[in-house]
PDB file of C-alpha atoms in Angstrom:
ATOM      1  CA  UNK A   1     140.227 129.676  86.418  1.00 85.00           C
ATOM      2  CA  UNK A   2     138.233 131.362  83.797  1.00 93.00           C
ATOM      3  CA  UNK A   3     135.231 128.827  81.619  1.00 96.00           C
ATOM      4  CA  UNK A   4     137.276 127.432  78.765  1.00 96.00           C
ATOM      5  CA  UNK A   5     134.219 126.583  76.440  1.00 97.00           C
ATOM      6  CA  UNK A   6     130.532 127.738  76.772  1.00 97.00           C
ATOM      7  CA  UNK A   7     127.427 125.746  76.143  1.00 97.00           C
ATOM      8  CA  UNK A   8     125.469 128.729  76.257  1.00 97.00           C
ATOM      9  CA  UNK A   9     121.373 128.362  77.553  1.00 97.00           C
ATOM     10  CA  UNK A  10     118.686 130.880  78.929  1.00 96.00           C
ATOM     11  CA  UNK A  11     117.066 130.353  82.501  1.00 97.00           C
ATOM     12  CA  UNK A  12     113.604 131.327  82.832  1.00 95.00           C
ATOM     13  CA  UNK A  13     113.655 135.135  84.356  1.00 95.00           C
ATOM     14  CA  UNK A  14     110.739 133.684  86.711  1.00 95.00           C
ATOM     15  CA  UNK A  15     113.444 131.091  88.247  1.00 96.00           C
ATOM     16  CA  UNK A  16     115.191 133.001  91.629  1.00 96.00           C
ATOM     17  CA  UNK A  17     116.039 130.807  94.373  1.00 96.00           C
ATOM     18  CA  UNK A  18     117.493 131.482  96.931  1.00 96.00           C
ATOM     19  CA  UNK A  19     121.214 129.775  97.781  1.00 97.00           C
ATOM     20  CA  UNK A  20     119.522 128.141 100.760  1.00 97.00           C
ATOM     21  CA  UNK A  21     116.180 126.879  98.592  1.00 97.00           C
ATOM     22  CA  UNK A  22     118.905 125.671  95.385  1.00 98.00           C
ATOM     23  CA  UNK A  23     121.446 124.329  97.606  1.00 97.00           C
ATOM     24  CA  UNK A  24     118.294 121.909  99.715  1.00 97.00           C
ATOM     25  CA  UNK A  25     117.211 120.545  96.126  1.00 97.00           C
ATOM     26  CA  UNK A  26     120.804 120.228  94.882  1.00 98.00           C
ATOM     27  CA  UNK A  27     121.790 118.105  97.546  1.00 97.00           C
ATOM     28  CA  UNK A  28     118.748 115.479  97.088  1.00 97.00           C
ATOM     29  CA  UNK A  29     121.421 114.572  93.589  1.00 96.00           C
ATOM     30  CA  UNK A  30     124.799 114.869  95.606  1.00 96.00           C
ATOM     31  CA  UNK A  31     127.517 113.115  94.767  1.00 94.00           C
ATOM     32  CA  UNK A  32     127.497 109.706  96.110  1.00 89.00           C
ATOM     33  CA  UNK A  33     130.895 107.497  95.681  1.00 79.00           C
ATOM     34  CA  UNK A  34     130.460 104.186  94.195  1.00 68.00           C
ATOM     35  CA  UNK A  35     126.965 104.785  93.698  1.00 67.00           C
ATOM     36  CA  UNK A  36     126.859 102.520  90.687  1.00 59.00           C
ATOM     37  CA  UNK A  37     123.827 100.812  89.671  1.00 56.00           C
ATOM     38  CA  UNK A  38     122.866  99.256  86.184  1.00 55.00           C
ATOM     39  CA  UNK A  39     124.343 103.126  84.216  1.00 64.00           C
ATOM     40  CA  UNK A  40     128.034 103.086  83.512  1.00 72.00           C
ATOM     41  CA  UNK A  41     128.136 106.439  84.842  1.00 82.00           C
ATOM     42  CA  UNK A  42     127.843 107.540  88.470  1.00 88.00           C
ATOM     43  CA  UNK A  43     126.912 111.271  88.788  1.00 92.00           C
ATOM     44  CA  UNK A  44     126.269 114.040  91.218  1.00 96.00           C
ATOM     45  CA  UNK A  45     126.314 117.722  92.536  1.00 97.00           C
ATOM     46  CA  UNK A  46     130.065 117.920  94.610  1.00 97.00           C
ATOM     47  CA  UNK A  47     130.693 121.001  96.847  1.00 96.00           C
ATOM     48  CA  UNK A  48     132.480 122.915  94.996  1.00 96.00           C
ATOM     49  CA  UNK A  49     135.244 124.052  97.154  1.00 95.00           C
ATOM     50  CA  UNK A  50     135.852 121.153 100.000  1.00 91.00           C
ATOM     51  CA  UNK A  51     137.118 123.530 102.817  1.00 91.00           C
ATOM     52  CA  UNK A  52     133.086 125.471 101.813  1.00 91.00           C
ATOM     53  CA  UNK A  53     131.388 122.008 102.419  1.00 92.00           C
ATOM     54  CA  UNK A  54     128.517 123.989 100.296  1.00 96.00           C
ATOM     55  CA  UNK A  55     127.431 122.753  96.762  1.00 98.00           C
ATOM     56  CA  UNK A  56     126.923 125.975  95.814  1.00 98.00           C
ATOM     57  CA  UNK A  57     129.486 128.632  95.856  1.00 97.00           C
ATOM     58  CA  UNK A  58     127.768 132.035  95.339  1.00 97.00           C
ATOM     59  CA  UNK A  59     129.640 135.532  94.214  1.00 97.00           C
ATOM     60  CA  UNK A  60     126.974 138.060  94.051  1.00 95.00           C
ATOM     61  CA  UNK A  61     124.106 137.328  92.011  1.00 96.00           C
ATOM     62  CA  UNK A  62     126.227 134.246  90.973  1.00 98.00           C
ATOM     63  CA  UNK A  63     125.633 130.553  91.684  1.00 98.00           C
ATOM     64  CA  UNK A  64     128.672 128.343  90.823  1.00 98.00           C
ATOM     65  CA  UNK A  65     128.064 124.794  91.095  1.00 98.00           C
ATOM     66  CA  UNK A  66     129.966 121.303  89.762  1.00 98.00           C
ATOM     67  CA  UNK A  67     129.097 118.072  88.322  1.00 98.00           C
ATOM     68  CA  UNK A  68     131.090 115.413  89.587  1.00 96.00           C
ATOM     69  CA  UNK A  69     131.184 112.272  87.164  1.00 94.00           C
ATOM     70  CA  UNK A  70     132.357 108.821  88.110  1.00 90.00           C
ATOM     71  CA  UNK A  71     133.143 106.415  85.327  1.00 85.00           C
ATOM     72  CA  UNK A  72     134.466 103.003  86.100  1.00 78.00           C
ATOM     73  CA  UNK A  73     137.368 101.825  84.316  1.00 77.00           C
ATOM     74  CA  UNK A  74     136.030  98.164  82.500  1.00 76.00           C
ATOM     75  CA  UNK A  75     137.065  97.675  79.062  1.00 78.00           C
ATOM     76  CA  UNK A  76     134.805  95.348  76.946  1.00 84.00           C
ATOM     77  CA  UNK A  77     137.138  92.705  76.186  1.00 87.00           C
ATOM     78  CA  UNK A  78     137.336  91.807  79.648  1.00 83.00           C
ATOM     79  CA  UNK A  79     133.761  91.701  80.271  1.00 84.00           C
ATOM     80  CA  UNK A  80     133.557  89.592  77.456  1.00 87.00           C
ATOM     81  CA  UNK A  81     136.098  87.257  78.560  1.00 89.00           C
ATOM     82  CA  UNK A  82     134.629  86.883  82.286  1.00 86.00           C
ATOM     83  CA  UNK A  83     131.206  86.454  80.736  1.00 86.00           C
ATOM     84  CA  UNK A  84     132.412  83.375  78.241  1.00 88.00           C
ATOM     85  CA  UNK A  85     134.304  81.550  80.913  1.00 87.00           C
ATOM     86  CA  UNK A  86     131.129  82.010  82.857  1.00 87.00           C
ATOM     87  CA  UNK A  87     128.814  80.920  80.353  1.00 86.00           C
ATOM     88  CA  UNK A  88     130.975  77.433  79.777  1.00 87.00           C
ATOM     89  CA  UNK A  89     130.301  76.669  83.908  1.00 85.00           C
ATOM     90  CA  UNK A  90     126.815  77.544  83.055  1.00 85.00           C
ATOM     91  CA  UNK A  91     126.283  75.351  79.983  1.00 84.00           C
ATOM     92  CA  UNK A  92     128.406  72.044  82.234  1.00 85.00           C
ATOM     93  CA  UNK A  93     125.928  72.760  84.878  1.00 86.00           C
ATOM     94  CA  UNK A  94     122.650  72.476  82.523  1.00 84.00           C
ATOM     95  CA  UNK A  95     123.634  70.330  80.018  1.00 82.00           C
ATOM     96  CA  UNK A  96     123.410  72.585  76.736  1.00 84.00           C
ATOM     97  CA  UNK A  97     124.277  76.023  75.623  1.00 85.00           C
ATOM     98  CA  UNK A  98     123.075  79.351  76.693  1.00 85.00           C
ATOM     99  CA  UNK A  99     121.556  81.108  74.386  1.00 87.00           C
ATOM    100  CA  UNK A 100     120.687  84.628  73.253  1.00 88.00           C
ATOM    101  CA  UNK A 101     118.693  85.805  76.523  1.00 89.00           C
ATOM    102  CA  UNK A 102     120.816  83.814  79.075  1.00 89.00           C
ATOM    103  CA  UNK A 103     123.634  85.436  77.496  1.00 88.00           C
ATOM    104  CA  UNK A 104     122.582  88.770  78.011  1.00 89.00           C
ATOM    105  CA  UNK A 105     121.575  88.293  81.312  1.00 87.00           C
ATOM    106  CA  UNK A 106     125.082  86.101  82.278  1.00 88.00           C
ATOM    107  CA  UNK A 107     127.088  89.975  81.001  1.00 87.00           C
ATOM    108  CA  UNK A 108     124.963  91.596  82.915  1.00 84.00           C
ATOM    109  CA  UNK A 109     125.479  89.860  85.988  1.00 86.00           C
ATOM    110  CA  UNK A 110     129.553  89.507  85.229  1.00 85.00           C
ATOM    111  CA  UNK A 111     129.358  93.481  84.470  1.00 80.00           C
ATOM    112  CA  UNK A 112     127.752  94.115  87.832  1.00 79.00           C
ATOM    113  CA  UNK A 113     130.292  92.334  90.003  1.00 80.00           C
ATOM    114  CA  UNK A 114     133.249  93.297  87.476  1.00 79.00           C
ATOM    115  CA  UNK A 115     132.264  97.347  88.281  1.00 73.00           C
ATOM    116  CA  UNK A 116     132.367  97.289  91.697  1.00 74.00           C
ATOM    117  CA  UNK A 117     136.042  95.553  91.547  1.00 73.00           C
ATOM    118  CA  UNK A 118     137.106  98.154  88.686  1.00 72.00           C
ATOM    119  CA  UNK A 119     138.658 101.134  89.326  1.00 77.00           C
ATOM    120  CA  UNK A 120     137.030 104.792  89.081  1.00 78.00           C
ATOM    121  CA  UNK A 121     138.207 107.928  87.147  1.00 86.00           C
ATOM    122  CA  UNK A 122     136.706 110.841  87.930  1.00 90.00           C
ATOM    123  CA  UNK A 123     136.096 114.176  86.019  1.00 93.00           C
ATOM    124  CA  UNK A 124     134.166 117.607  86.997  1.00 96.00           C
ATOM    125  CA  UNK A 125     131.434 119.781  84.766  1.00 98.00           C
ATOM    126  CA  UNK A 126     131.194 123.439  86.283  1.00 98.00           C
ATOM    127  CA  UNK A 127     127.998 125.162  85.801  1.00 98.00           C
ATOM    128  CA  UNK A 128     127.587 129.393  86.081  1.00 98.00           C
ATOM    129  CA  UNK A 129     123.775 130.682  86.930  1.00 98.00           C
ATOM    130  CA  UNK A 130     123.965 133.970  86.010  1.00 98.00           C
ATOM    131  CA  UNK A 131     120.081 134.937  88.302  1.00 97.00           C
ATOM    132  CA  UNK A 132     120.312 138.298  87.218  1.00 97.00           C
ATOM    133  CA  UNK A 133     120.669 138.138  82.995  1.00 97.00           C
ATOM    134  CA  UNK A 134     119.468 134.777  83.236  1.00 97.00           C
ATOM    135  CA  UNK A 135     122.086 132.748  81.341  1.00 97.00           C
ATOM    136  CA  UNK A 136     123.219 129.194  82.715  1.00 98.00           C
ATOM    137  CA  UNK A 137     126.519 128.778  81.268  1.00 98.00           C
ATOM    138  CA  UNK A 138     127.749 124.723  81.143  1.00 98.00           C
ATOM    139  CA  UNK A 139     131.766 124.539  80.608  1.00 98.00           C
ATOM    140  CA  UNK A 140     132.416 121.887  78.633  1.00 96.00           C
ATOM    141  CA  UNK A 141     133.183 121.312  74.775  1.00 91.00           C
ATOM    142  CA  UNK A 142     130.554 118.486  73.944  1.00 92.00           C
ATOM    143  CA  UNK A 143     126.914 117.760  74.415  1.00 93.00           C
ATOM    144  CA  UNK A 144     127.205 114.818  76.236  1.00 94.00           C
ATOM    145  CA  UNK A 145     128.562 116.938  79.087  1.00 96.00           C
ATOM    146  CA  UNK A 146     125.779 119.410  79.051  1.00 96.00           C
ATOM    147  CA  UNK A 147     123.456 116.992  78.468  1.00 96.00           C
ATOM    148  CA  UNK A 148     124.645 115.232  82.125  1.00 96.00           C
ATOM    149  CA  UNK A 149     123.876 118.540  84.022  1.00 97.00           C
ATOM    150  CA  UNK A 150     121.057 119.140  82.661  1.00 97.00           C
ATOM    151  CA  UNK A 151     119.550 116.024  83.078  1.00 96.00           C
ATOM    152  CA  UNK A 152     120.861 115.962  86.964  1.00 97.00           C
ATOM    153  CA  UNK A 153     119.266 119.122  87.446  1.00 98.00           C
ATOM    154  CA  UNK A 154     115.779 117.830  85.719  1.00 97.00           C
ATOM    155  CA  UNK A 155     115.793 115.443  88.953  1.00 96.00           C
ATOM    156  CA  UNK A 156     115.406 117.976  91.007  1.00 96.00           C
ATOM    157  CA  UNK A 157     113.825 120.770  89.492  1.00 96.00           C
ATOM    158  CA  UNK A 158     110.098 120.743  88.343  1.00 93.00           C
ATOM    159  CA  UNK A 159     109.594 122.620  86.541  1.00 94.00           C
ATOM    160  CA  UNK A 160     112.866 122.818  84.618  1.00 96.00           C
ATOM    161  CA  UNK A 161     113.940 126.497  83.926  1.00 97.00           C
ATOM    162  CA  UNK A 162     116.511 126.008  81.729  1.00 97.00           C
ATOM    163  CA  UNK A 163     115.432 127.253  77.622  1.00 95.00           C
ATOM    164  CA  UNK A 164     117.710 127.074  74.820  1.00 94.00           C
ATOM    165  CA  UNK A 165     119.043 129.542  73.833  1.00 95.00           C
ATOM    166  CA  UNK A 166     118.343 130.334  70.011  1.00 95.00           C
ATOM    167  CA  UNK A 167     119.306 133.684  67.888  1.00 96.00           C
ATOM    168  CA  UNK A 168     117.631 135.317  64.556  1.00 96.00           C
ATOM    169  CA  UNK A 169     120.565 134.324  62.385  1.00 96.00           C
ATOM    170  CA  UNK A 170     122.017 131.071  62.318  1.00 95.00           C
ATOM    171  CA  UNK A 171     126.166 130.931  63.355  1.00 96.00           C
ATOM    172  CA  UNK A 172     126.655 128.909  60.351  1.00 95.00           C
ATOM    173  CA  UNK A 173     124.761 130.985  58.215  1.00 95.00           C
ATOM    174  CA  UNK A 174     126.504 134.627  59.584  1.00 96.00           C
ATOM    175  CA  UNK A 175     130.076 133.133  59.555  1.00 95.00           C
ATOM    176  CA  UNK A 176     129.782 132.651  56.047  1.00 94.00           C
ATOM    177  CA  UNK A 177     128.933 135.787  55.347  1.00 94.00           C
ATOM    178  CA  UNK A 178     131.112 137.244  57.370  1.00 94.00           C
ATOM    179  CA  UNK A 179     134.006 135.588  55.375  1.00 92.00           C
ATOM    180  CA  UNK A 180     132.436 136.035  52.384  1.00 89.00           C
ATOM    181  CA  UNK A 181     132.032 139.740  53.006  1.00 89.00           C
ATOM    182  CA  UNK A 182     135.394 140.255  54.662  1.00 87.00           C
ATOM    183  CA  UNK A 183     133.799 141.879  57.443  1.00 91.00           C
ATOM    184  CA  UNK A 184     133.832 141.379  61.048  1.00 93.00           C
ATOM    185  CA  UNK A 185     130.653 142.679  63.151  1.00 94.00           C
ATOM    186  CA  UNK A 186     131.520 145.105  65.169  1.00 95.00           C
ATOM    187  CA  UNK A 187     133.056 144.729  68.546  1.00 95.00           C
ATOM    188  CA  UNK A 188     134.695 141.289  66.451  1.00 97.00           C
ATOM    189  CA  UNK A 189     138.084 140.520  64.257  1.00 96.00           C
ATOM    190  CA  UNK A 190     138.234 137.009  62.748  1.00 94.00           C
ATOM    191  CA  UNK A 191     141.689 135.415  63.615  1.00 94.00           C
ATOM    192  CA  UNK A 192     143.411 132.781  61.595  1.00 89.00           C
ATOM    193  CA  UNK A 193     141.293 129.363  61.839  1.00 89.00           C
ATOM    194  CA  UNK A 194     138.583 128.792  60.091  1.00 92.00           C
ATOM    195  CA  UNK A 195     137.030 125.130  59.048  1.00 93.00           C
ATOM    196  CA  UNK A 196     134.753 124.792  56.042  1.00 93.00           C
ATOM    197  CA  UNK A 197     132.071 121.640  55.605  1.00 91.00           C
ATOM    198  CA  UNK A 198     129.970 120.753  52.655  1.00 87.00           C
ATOM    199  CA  UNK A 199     126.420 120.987  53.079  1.00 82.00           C
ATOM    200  CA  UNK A 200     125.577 117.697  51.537  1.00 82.00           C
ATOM    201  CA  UNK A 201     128.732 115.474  52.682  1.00 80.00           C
ATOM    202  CA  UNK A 202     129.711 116.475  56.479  1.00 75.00           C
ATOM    203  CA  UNK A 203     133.218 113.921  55.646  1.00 82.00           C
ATOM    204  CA  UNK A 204     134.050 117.012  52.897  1.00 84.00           C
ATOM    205  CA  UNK A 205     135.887 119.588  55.332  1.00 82.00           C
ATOM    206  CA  UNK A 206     138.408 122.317  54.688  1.00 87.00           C
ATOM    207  CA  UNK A 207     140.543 123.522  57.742  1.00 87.00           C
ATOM    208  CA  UNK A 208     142.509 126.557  57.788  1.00 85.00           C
ATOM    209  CA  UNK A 209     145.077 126.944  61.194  1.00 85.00           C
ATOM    210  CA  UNK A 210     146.985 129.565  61.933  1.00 79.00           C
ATOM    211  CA  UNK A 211     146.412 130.997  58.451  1.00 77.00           C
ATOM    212  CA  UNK A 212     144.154 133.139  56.749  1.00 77.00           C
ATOM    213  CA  UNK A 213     142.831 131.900  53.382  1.00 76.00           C
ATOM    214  CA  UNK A 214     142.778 134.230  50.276  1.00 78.00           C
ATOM    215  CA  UNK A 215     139.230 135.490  49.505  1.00 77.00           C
ATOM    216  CA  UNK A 216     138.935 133.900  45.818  1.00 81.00           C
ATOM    217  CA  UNK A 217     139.642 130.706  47.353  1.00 83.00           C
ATOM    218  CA  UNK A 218     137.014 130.961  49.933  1.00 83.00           C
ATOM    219  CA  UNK A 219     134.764 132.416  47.449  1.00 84.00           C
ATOM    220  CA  UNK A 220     135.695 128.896  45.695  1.00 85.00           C
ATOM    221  CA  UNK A 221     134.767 126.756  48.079  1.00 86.00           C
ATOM    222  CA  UNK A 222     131.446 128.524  49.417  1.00 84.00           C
ATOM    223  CA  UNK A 223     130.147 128.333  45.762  1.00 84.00           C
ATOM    224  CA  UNK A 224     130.453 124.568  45.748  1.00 84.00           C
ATOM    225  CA  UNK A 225     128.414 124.039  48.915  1.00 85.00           C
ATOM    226  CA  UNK A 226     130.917 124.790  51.403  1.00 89.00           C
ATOM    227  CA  UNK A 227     129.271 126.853  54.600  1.00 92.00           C
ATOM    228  CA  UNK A 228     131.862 127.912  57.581  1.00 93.00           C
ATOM    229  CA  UNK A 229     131.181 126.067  60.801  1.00 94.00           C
ATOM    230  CA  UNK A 230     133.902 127.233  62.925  1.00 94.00           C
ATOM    231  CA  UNK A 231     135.701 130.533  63.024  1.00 96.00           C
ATOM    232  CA  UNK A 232     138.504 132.473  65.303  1.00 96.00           C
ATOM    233  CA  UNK A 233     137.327 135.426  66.735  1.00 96.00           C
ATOM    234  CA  UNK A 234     138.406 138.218  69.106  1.00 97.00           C
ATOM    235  CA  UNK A 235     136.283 140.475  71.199  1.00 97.00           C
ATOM    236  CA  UNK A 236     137.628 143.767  71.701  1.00 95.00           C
ATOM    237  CA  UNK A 237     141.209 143.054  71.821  1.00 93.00           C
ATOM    238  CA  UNK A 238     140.003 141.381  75.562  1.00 94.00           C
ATOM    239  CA  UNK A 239     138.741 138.194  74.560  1.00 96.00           C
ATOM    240  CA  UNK A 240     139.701 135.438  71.975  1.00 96.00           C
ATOM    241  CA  UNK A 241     137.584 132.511  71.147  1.00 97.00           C
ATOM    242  CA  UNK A 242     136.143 129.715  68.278  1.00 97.00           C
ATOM    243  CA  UNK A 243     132.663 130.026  67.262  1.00 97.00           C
ATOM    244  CA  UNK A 244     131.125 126.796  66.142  1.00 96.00           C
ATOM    245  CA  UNK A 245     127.783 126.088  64.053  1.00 94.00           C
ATOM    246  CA  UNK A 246     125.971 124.946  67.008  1.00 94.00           C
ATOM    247  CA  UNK A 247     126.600 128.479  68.810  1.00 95.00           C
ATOM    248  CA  UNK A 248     128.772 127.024  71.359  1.00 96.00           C
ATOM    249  CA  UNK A 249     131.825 129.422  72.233  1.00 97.00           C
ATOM    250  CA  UNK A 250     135.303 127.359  72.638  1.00 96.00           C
ATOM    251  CA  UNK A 251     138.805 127.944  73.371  1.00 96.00           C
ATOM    252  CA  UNK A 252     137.839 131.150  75.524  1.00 96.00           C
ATOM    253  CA  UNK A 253     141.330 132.988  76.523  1.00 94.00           C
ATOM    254  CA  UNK A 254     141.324 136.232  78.364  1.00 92.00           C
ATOM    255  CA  UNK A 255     143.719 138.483  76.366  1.00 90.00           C
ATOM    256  CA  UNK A 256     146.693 141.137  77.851  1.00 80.00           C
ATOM    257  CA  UNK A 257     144.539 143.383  77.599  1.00 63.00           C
ATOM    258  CA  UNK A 258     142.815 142.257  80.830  1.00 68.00           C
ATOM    259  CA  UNK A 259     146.508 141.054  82.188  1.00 69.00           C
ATOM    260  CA  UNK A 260     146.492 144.420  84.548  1.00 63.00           C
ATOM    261  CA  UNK A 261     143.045 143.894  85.949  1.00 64.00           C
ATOM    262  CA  UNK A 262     143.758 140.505  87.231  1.00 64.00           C
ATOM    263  CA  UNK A 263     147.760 141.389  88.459  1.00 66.00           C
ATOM    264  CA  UNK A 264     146.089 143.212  90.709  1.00 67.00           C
ATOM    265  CA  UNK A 265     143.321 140.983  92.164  1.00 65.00           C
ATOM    266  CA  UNK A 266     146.466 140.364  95.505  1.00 66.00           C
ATOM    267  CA  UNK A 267     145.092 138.413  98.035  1.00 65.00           C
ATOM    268  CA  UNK A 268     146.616 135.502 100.047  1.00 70.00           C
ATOM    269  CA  UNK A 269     143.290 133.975 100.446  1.00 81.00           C
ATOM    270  CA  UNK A 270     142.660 131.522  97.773  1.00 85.00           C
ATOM    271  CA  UNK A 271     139.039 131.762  97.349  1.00 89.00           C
ATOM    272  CA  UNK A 272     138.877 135.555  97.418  1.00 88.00           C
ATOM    273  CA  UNK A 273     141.499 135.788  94.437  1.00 84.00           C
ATOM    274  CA  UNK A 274     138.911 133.139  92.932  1.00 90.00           C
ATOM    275  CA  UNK A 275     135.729 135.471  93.598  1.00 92.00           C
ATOM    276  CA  UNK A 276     137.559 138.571  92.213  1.00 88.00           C
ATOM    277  CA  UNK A 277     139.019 136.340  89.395  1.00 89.00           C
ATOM    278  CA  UNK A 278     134.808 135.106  88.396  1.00 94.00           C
ATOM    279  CA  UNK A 279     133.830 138.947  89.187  1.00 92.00           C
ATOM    280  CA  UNK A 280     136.108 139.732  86.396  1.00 91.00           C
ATOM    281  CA  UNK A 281     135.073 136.907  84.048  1.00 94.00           C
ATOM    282  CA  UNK A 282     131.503 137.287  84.451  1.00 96.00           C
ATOM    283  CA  UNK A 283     131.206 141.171  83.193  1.00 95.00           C
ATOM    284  CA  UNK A 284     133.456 140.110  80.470  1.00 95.00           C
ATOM    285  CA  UNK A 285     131.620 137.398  79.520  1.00 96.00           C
ATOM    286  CA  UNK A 286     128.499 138.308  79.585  1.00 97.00           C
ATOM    287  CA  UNK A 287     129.552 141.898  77.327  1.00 97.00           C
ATOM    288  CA  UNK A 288     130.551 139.257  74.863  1.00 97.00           C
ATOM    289  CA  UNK A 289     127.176 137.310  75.013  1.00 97.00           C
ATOM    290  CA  UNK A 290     125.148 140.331  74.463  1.00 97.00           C
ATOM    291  CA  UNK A 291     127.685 141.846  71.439  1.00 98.00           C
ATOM    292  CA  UNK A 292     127.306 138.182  69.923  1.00 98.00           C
ATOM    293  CA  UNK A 293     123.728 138.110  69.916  1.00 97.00           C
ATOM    294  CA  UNK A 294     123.546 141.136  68.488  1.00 97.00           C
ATOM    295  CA  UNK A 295     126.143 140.344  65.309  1.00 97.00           C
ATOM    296  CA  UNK A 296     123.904 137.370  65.085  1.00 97.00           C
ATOM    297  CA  UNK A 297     120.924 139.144  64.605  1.00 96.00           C
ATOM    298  CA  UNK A 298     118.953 139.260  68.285  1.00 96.00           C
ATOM    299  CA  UNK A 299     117.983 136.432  70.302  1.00 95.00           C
ATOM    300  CA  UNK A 300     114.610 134.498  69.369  1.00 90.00           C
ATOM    301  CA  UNK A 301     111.517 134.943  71.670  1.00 82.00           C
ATOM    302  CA  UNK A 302     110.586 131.656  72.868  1.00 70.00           C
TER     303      UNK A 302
END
């Protein structure tokens, strides 16, 4: 239940709709099936329990919402095969061959009516507005994904309240010399994975798994242009994770530590053990996002 990754960004402390006022513009993006129009991708807000109906589920101060994404499943090779059969009836009918332009336009045509025959895969993006320390927290491991709700949510939001979310230090920069130092900041151990890159050559990379490297050999490897841009961590013996360069927090699992506090969220209802489950992962989280910060030198004022 709990976010796997974080793609961490501020929300302006002005920005405090209502559910009724975010769930009205939410629903002017909902999820339409088979929506498809000249974008590969077919995108929308989905409720996020059915048996709710709602788009928004809300715990508390807490808006939960989720990005449903449709892709259709049409490989290349057969568009280009539909298209080149198609542009030999084209050239009988008219006497000479297509060229450059009437090409394009013949794929685009064949990819139209090939997309609507193709089958659909479907994935999910959730989203956590946190309205009261105004964090919007994506789950998902790569941009693209965060990229997708944010730009849904710019089609419906003017203005957009979303703001990066930027700290004094750079990750790269304080994972370094965190290794280089041997020392943790406090509240943090480093665990046993750690991946190295060359400043100059990003295809020069040094990865360390389940294994802690020996200090003179770091040292080594730092001196030649080596910086650290992704490091094991755990948060007060609650909460292990990967920090990357770009800030984003991966690989989030909830340690035994917390194992008694969520044996004991009993209730048959399955959305209630959900709410108490998010109650639980939201103070958590959000004590790690503030002890971060800090080791990483204070957030920026933007």
């Amino acid at each position: 239940m709990w976010f796997k990754n974080l793609k961490v960004f501020r929300l302006s402390p002005t920005w405090q709709p209502s559910t009724e006022e975010f769930e009205t513009l939410l629903q002017k993006q909902a999820f339409q099936a088979g929506q498809f129009s000249s974008e590969p991708l077919n995108l929308g807000w989905a409720p996020f329990f059915d048996e709710e109906g709602t788009l928004i589920h809300k715990v508390g101060r807490h808006y939960l919402v989720k990005l449903l994404v449709e892709k259709k499943l049409l490989p290349a090779s057969v568009i280009n095969q539909f298209a080149k059969a198609k542009a030999l009836e084209v050239e009988e009918q008219q006497g000479y061959k297509v060229g450059r332009k009437q090409m394009k336009e013949i794929k685009e045509d064949v990819t139209a009516v090939l997309r609507t025959k193709a089958f659909s895969i479907y994935r999910e993006t959730r989203v956590w507005f946190d309205l009261d320390n105004h964090w919007m927290i994506v789950d998902a491991g790569a941009s693209s994904k965060s990229d997708e709700v944010i730009g849904t949510l710019a089609k419906v939001l003017d203005p957009l309240p979303i703001l990066s979310y930027m700290t004094e230090q750079s990750p790269t920069s304080s994972m370094t010399s965190w290794l280089l130092d041997e020392t943790a900041p406090d509240s943090f151990t480093i665990d046993q994975d750690t991946e190295l890159k060359s400043m100059t050559d990003s295809r020069i990379s040094v990865r360390y798994a389940n294994h802690s490297p020996e200090h003179d050999e770091l040292s080594k490897h730092i001196t030649a242009g080596k910086t650290c841009t992704r490091l094991a961590m755990t948060w007060n013996d609650r909460v292990s994770f990967v920090l990357n360069d770009a800030g984003d927090i991966r690989r989030i699992t909830p340690l035994d530590v917390l194992a008694e506090s969520r044996e004991n969220l009993n209730s048959d209802d399955a959305i209630e053990h959900f709410d108490a489950e998010m109650t639980l992962m939201f103070g958590e989280l959000n004590a790690l996002l503030n002890d971060l910060t800090d080791a990483l030198g204070g957030e920026k004022k933007q």
